[in-house]
């Protein structure tokens, strides 16, 4: 743990009680958001920024802060600080202080089913998930952000349902410790934990494809910890279909259609529907996640490679590739979700 005694290379006469932990990147974010610099940044900023979003730190939409202890130096940049502060004010009825209390500490989280190799963290109260962003995801978000803020605000003002898992902050954090001879630098997003306070019995990550979308259900893995995929759902549909009633199905598909149309217009793809079935109640909890990947050159190349592999040229069954252009991806996704959640039989 580090007691911060200098900010922006200036010794602090009044030492903050907010401690920073090298192993908990949310504590670095927490320090910045609690700082006088952040409060002044929000207080003196214009209500609306007309300049386009850019990625350089120090832009008037972003706030960077360097701070340190006797044995370590820390860095944190808060991207779109004003916009995210306004968003959190709109969606968190309990206020900013509860959010700050949540992110003051976190722990590493091994997200079973994740293939990216990126780091995940959970706040210790389980309310929020921190996900390391790849370079492509970070670049995508800086372009996507203005439309994301506008879309969420419109949904809130019009009382329109959206399934997009709320991203409530994007940050770059880093440190260099003389004591431990370690260092770190990464881009992180903070998003709501869709399963917070839910007793989830089984969960699925659904993309609307059956290509490489089967995972082995481990006997030694708790059902609550393992995330199953599309083929797992289809294989179990005969015995345990995920039934929904007609009114809920209408609301679900309206939201999926609306959200995916928005994502398609932003050239976003490769997103998933995270679905969890609550123990005892059978309640279905759903949300769209991983939606900040644009149809860039690497995805186009991946699509071409997977198209060749899945067309039967190398033998085996012909399958639709997982990666498609945004509008085709959207159509396949919507069609699949329609079928994945059948109506309760009369």
Short mmCIF file of C-alpha atoms in Angstrom, two decimals:
data_model
loop_
_atom_site.label_atom_id
_atom_site.label_comp_id
_atom_site.label_asym_id
_atom_site.label_seq_id
_atom_site.Cartn_x
_atom_site.Cartn_y
_atom_site.Cartn_z
CA UNK A 1 0.00 0.00 0.00
CA UNK A 2 1.20 3.50 -0.79
CA UNK A 3 0.49 6.76 0.99
CA UNK A 4 0.62 9.42 -1.73
CA UNK A 5 2.75 12.40 -0.71
CA UNK A 6 3.30 14.16 -4.04
CA UNK A 7 1.05 15.07 -6.94
CA UNK A 8 2.36 16.33 -10.27
CA UNK A 9 5.85 16.34 -8.68
CA UNK A 10 4.66 18.76 -5.98
CA UNK A 11 4.96 17.70 -2.33
CA UNK A 12 1.60 17.60 -0.58
CA UNK A 13 1.16 19.43 2.70
CA UNK A 14 -2.15 17.70 3.27
CA UNK A 15 -1.75 13.97 2.72
CA UNK A 16 -4.80 12.19 1.30
CA UNK A 17 -6.16 9.23 3.25
CA UNK A 18 -6.81 7.41 -0.05
CA UNK A 19 -4.22 4.64 -0.31
CA UNK A 20 -2.99 3.18 -3.60
CA UNK A 21 -2.21 -0.50 -4.11
CA UNK A 22 0.13 -1.59 -6.91
CA UNK A 23 -1.88 -4.80 -7.40
CA UNK A 24 -5.25 -3.05 -7.55
CA UNK A 25 -5.50 -0.70 -10.56
CA UNK A 26 -8.91 0.52 -9.46
CA UNK A 27 -7.21 2.15 -6.46
CA UNK A 28 -5.21 4.36 -8.87
CA UNK A 29 -8.44 5.37 -10.62
CA UNK A 30 -10.07 5.95 -7.24
CA UNK A 31 -7.24 8.28 -6.22
CA UNK A 32 -7.61 10.38 -9.37
CA UNK A 33 -11.41 10.62 -9.12
CA UNK A 34 -11.18 11.69 -5.47
CA UNK A 35 -8.49 14.29 -6.14
CA UNK A 36 -8.94 18.04 -6.04
CA UNK A 37 -7.58 18.11 -9.58
CA UNK A 38 -10.52 16.02 -10.80
CA UNK A 39 -13.06 18.08 -8.88
CA UNK A 40 -11.61 21.30 -10.31
CA UNK A 41 -11.51 19.78 -13.79
CA UNK A 42 -15.25 19.05 -13.66
CA UNK A 43 -16.12 22.38 -12.04
CA UNK A 44 -14.28 24.56 -14.54
CA UNK A 45 -15.08 22.59 -17.69
CA UNK A 46 -17.59 23.88 -20.26
CA UNK A 47 -20.88 21.97 -20.27
CA UNK A 48 -20.40 20.74 -23.81
CA UNK A 49 -17.19 20.10 -25.70
CA UNK A 50 -17.29 20.90 -29.39
CA UNK A 51 -13.89 19.48 -30.32
CA UNK A 52 -13.81 15.93 -31.68
CA UNK A 53 -12.53 13.12 -29.50
CA UNK A 54 -8.84 12.35 -29.81
CA UNK A 55 -6.60 9.91 -28.01
CA UNK A 56 -3.83 12.16 -26.74
CA UNK A 57 -3.68 12.58 -22.99
CA UNK A 58 -4.14 16.16 -21.92
CA UNK A 59 -6.92 16.84 -24.42
CA UNK A 60 -9.66 18.94 -22.83
CA UNK A 61 -11.90 15.87 -22.62
CA UNK A 62 -9.32 13.90 -20.67
CA UNK A 63 -7.58 14.41 -17.34
CA UNK A 64 -4.18 12.96 -16.54
CA UNK A 65 -2.54 12.93 -13.13
CA UNK A 66 0.86 11.82 -11.90
CA UNK A 67 1.29 11.08 -8.22
CA UNK A 68 3.66 9.14 -6.02
CA UNK A 69 4.80 7.85 -2.68
CA UNK A 70 8.32 7.55 -1.28
CA UNK A 71 8.88 4.32 -3.22
CA UNK A 72 6.62 4.38 -6.29
CA UNK A 73 5.35 6.64 -9.06
CA UNK A 74 1.81 6.34 -10.42
CA UNK A 75 0.01 7.63 -13.48
CA UNK A 76 -3.69 7.72 -14.32
CA UNK A 77 -5.54 9.28 -17.25
CA UNK A 78 -9.32 9.57 -17.15
CA UNK A 79 -10.78 9.67 -20.64
CA UNK A 80 -13.96 11.62 -21.33
CA UNK A 81 -14.02 12.63 -17.67
CA UNK A 82 -16.95 15.04 -17.92
CA UNK A 83 -19.08 12.74 -20.04
CA UNK A 84 -18.56 9.74 -17.79
CA UNK A 85 -19.23 11.81 -14.65
CA UNK A 86 -22.53 12.96 -16.20
CA UNK A 87 -23.41 9.40 -17.23
CA UNK A 88 -22.77 8.04 -13.75
CA UNK A 89 -24.91 10.79 -12.30
CA UNK A 90 -27.75 9.71 -14.59
CA UNK A 91 -27.56 5.96 -13.99
CA UNK A 92 -26.48 5.66 -10.36
CA UNK A 93 -29.30 6.69 -8.02
CA UNK A 94 -27.01 6.19 -5.00
CA UNK A 95 -24.59 8.81 -6.29
CA UNK A 96 -20.90 9.05 -7.13
CA UNK A 97 -19.70 8.34 -3.60
CA UNK A 98 -20.95 4.76 -3.67
CA UNK A 99 -19.23 4.23 -7.02
CA UNK A 100 -15.99 5.61 -5.58
CA UNK A 101 -16.28 3.36 -2.55
CA UNK A 102 -16.70 0.34 -4.86
CA UNK A 103 -13.63 1.05 -6.99
CA UNK A 104 -11.37 1.87 -4.05
CA UNK A 105 -10.29 -1.77 -4.05
CA UNK A 106 -10.42 -4.71 -6.46
CA UNK A 107 -9.04 -8.20 -7.07
CA UNK A 108 -7.83 -10.16 -10.07
CA UNK A 109 -10.63 -12.14 -11.69
CA UNK A 110 -10.10 -15.09 -13.98
CA UNK A 111 -13.01 -14.78 -16.40
CA UNK A 112 -13.58 -18.39 -17.46
CA UNK A 113 -14.25 -18.62 -21.18
CA UNK A 114 -12.23 -15.52 -22.02
CA UNK A 115 -9.68 -16.13 -24.82
CA UNK A 116 -8.16 -12.67 -25.19
CA UNK A 117 -5.38 -13.09 -22.62
CA UNK A 118 -6.24 -9.66 -21.22
CA UNK A 119 -6.56 -8.93 -17.51
CA UNK A 120 -9.88 -8.75 -15.68
CA UNK A 121 -10.57 -7.40 -12.20
CA UNK A 122 -13.65 -7.21 -10.01
CA UNK A 123 -14.30 -4.66 -7.31
CA UNK A 124 -14.43 -6.46 -3.99
CA UNK A 125 -18.09 -5.66 -3.54
CA UNK A 126 -18.73 -7.31 -6.96
CA UNK A 127 -20.54 -4.26 -8.38
CA UNK A 128 -18.11 -3.51 -11.20
CA UNK A 129 -15.78 -5.30 -13.58
CA UNK A 130 -12.53 -3.82 -14.86
CA UNK A 131 -11.39 -5.13 -18.22
CA UNK A 132 -8.07 -4.47 -19.86
CA UNK A 133 -8.59 -3.03 -23.34
CA UNK A 134 -6.59 -4.09 -26.37
CA UNK A 135 -5.08 -1.40 -28.57
CA UNK A 136 -7.85 -1.91 -31.14
CA UNK A 137 -10.58 -1.69 -28.50
CA UNK A 138 -9.13 1.50 -27.08
CA UNK A 139 -8.90 3.12 -30.51
CA UNK A 140 -12.44 1.99 -31.31
CA UNK A 141 -13.81 3.46 -28.11
CA UNK A 142 -12.27 6.89 -28.60
CA UNK A 143 -14.15 7.11 -31.92
CA UNK A 144 -17.32 5.44 -30.61
CA UNK A 145 -17.59 7.34 -27.31
CA UNK A 146 -19.52 10.48 -28.41
CA UNK A 147 -22.25 8.37 -30.02
CA UNK A 148 -22.29 5.99 -27.05
CA UNK A 149 -22.94 8.84 -24.60
CA UNK A 150 -25.62 10.27 -26.87
CA UNK A 151 -27.36 6.91 -27.31
CA UNK A 152 -27.44 6.04 -23.60
CA UNK A 153 -28.70 9.53 -22.74
CA UNK A 154 -31.50 9.24 -25.31
CA UNK A 155 -32.51 5.85 -23.90
CA UNK A 156 -32.64 7.29 -20.38
CA UNK A 157 -34.57 10.42 -21.40
CA UNK A 158 -37.10 8.43 -23.46
CA UNK A 159 -37.35 5.61 -20.89
CA UNK A 160 -36.29 3.21 -23.64
CA UNK A 161 -34.92 -0.18 -22.67
CA UNK A 162 -31.32 -0.89 -23.64
CA UNK A 163 -29.38 -4.08 -23.02
CA UNK A 164 -25.96 -2.51 -23.48
CA UNK A 165 -23.84 -3.28 -20.43
CA UNK A 166 -22.98 0.19 -19.16
CA UNK A 167 -19.38 1.28 -19.53
CA UNK A 168 -18.92 3.87 -16.78
CA UNK A 169 -15.29 4.86 -17.21
CA UNK A 170 -12.21 4.38 -19.39
CA UNK A 171 -8.72 4.92 -18.00
CA UNK A 172 -5.04 4.42 -18.58
CA UNK A 173 -3.12 3.44 -15.46
CA UNK A 174 0.53 2.80 -14.79
CA UNK A 175 3.10 2.60 -12.04
CA UNK A 176 6.79 2.00 -11.41
CA UNK A 177 7.88 0.80 -8.01
CA UNK A 178 11.43 1.14 -6.73
CA UNK A 179 10.64 -1.09 -3.76
CA UNK A 180 9.30 -4.09 -5.69
CA UNK A 181 11.13 -3.40 -8.97
CA UNK A 182 7.85 -3.88 -10.83
CA UNK A 183 5.82 -1.78 -13.22
CA UNK A 184 2.54 -1.76 -15.10
CA UNK A 185 0.80 0.11 -17.88
CA UNK A 186 -2.64 -0.70 -19.27
CA UNK A 187 -5.88 0.72 -20.61
CA UNK A 188 -8.97 -0.27 -18.63
CA UNK A 189 -12.70 0.11 -18.91
CA UNK A 190 -15.04 -0.12 -15.96
CA UNK A 191 -18.44 -1.65 -16.60
CA UNK A 192 -21.36 -2.69 -14.48
CA UNK A 193 -21.47 -6.32 -13.36
CA UNK A 194 -24.70 -7.56 -14.91
CA UNK A 195 -24.91 -10.38 -12.37
CA UNK A 196 -24.38 -8.22 -9.28
CA UNK A 197 -26.54 -9.45 -6.39
CA UNK A 198 -27.89 -12.25 -8.58
CA UNK A 199 -27.64 -15.90 -7.62
CA UNK A 200 -26.70 -17.17 -11.07
CA UNK A 201 -26.97 -20.90 -11.60
CA UNK A 202 -25.83 -21.04 -15.23
CA UNK A 203 -24.55 -18.40 -17.66
CA UNK A 204 -24.02 -18.18 -21.41
CA UNK A 205 -21.98 -15.99 -23.75
CA UNK A 206 -24.02 -15.98 -26.99
CA UNK A 207 -22.92 -14.68 -30.39
CA UNK A 208 -25.51 -16.33 -32.63
CA UNK A 209 -22.99 -18.72 -34.19
CA UNK A 210 -22.18 -22.40 -33.69
CA UNK A 211 -18.67 -22.15 -35.14
CA UNK A 212 -16.24 -22.95 -32.32
CA UNK A 213 -18.96 -22.07 -29.83
CA UNK A 214 -18.86 -25.17 -27.62
CA UNK A 215 -17.05 -25.50 -24.33
CA UNK A 216 -16.62 -28.60 -22.21
CA UNK A 217 -18.57 -28.36 -18.99
CA UNK A 218 -15.93 -29.12 -16.38
CA UNK A 219 -16.81 -31.45 -13.55
CA UNK A 220 -14.36 -29.69 -11.25
CA UNK A 221 -15.59 -26.20 -12.17
CA UNK A 222 -18.46 -24.61 -10.28
CA UNK A 223 -21.47 -24.06 -12.53
CA UNK A 224 -21.61 -20.44 -11.42
CA UNK A 225 -18.01 -19.86 -12.53
CA UNK A 226 -18.16 -21.39 -16.02
CA UNK A 227 -19.56 -19.45 -18.95
CA UNK A 228 -21.16 -21.68 -21.59
CA UNK A 229 -21.49 -20.90 -25.29
CA UNK A 230 -24.04 -21.13 -28.11
CA UNK A 231 -23.71 -24.85 -28.83
CA UNK A 232 -23.97 -25.66 -25.13
CA UNK A 233 -27.28 -23.80 -25.04
CA UNK A 234 -28.59 -25.57 -28.15
CA UNK A 235 -27.55 -28.98 -26.87
CA UNK A 236 -29.38 -28.38 -23.61
CA UNK A 237 -32.43 -26.77 -25.22
CA UNK A 238 -34.33 -30.04 -25.55
CA UNK A 239 -34.23 -30.73 -21.82
CA UNK A 240 -34.01 -27.18 -20.42
CA UNK A 241 -35.09 -24.51 -22.93
CA UNK A 242 -34.86 -20.87 -21.82
CA UNK A 243 -38.56 -20.07 -22.03
CA UNK A 244 -39.83 -16.48 -21.80
CA UNK A 245 -43.39 -15.19 -21.83
CA UNK A 246 -44.77 -13.21 -24.76
CA UNK A 247 -44.51 -9.73 -23.21
CA UNK A 248 -40.94 -10.29 -22.04
CA UNK A 249 -39.99 -11.72 -25.44
CA UNK A 250 -41.34 -8.59 -27.15
CA UNK A 251 -39.36 -6.30 -24.83
CA UNK A 252 -36.24 -8.43 -25.22
CA UNK A 253 -36.32 -8.48 -29.01
CA UNK A 254 -37.21 -4.79 -29.28
CA UNK A 255 -34.14 -3.92 -27.19
CA UNK A 256 -31.90 -6.33 -29.11
CA UNK A 257 -33.07 -4.92 -32.45
CA UNK A 258 -32.62 -1.33 -31.32
CA UNK A 259 -29.21 -1.83 -29.67
CA UNK A 260 -27.75 -3.90 -32.50
CA UNK A 261 -28.99 -1.39 -35.10
CA UNK A 262 -27.11 1.31 -33.18
CA UNK A 263 -23.97 -0.85 -32.96
CA UNK A 264 -24.13 -1.71 -36.65
CA UNK A 265 -24.29 1.97 -37.57
CA UNK A 266 -21.09 2.46 -35.54
CA UNK A 267 -19.46 -0.48 -37.41
CA UNK A 268 -19.35 -2.43 -34.16
CA UNK A 269 -19.44 -6.20 -34.17
CA UNK A 270 -18.32 -9.35 -32.36
CA UNK A 271 -20.48 -8.47 -29.35
CA UNK A 272 -22.22 -11.09 -27.21
CA UNK A 273 -25.41 -11.48 -25.27
CA UNK A 274 -24.49 -12.48 -21.74
CA UNK A 275 -27.39 -14.47 -20.28
CA UNK A 276 -27.67 -15.82 -16.76
CA UNK A 277 -30.32 -18.04 -15.22
CA UNK A 278 -31.00 -17.31 -11.55
CA UNK A 279 -31.17 -20.18 -9.12
CA UNK A 280 -34.58 -20.95 -7.59
CA UNK A 281 -36.44 -18.09 -9.31
CA UNK A 282 -35.55 -19.00 -12.90
CA UNK A 283 -35.20 -15.27 -13.69
CA UNK A 284 -33.26 -14.57 -16.89
CA UNK A 285 -30.68 -11.77 -16.67
CA UNK A 286 -29.33 -10.52 -20.01
CA UNK A 287 -27.06 -7.81 -21.37
CA UNK A 288 -24.96 -7.06 -24.44
CA UNK A 289 -21.23 -7.02 -23.73
CA UNK A 290 -17.93 -6.69 -25.63
CA UNK A 291 -19.40 -4.23 -28.10
CA UNK A 292 -16.47 -1.93 -28.79
CA UNK A 293 -14.76 -3.87 -31.55
CA UNK A 294 -15.05 -2.24 -34.97
CA UNK A 295 -14.89 -3.96 -38.34
CA UNK A 296 -11.20 -3.15 -38.84
CA UNK A 297 -8.68 -4.72 -41.18
CA UNK A 298 -7.81 -7.47 -38.70
CA UNK A 299 -11.45 -8.50 -38.42
CA UNK A 300 -11.82 -8.47 -42.22
CA UNK A 301 -8.80 -10.76 -42.49
CA UNK A 302 -10.14 -13.03 -39.75
CA UNK A 303 -13.49 -13.18 -41.56
CA UNK A 304 -11.84 -14.24 -44.83
CA UNK A 305 -9.75 -16.93 -43.12
CA UNK A 306 -12.69 -18.32 -41.18
CA UNK A 307 -14.88 -18.25 -44.30
CA UNK A 308 -12.37 -20.49 -46.09
CA UNK A 309 -12.07 -22.83 -43.12
CA UNK A 310 -15.83 -23.08 -42.61
CA UNK A 311 -16.90 -23.64 -46.21
CA UNK A 312 -15.90 -27.28 -46.16
CA UNK A 313 -12.72 -26.89 -48.23
CA UNK A 314 -10.68 -28.60 -45.54
CA UNK A 315 -13.37 -31.16 -44.78
CA UNK A 316 -16.00 -31.24 -42.06
CA UNK A 317 -19.39 -29.63 -41.79
CA UNK A 318 -20.07 -26.30 -43.44
CA UNK A 319 -20.61 -23.61 -40.82
CA UNK A 320 -21.17 -19.87 -40.95
CA UNK A 321 -18.01 -18.10 -39.72
CA UNK A 322 -18.24 -16.31 -36.37
CA UNK A 323 -16.83 -13.07 -37.81
CA UNK A 324 -18.95 -11.21 -40.37
CA UNK A 325 -19.39 -7.60 -41.41
CA UNK A 326 -21.45 -5.52 -38.92
CA UNK A 327 -24.83 -5.71 -40.66
CA UNK A 328 -24.59 -9.44 -41.43
CA UNK A 329 -23.37 -10.01 -37.89
CA UNK A 330 -26.35 -8.08 -36.57
CA UNK A 331 -28.86 -10.05 -38.67
CA UNK A 332 -27.42 -13.39 -37.62
CA UNK A 333 -27.32 -12.26 -33.99
CA UNK A 334 -30.97 -11.09 -33.95
CA UNK A 335 -32.21 -14.23 -35.74
CA UNK A 336 -30.35 -16.47 -33.31
CA UNK A 337 -31.60 -14.69 -30.19
CA UNK A 338 -35.15 -14.99 -31.49
CA UNK A 339 -34.69 -18.75 -31.60
CA UNK A 340 -32.63 -19.10 -28.42
CA UNK A 341 -35.46 -17.84 -26.20
CA UNK A 342 -38.70 -19.62 -27.18
CA UNK A 343 -42.11 -18.58 -25.91
CA UNK A 344 -43.63 -20.42 -22.97
CA UNK A 345 -45.94 -23.12 -24.43
CA UNK A 346 -49.67 -22.51 -24.05
#
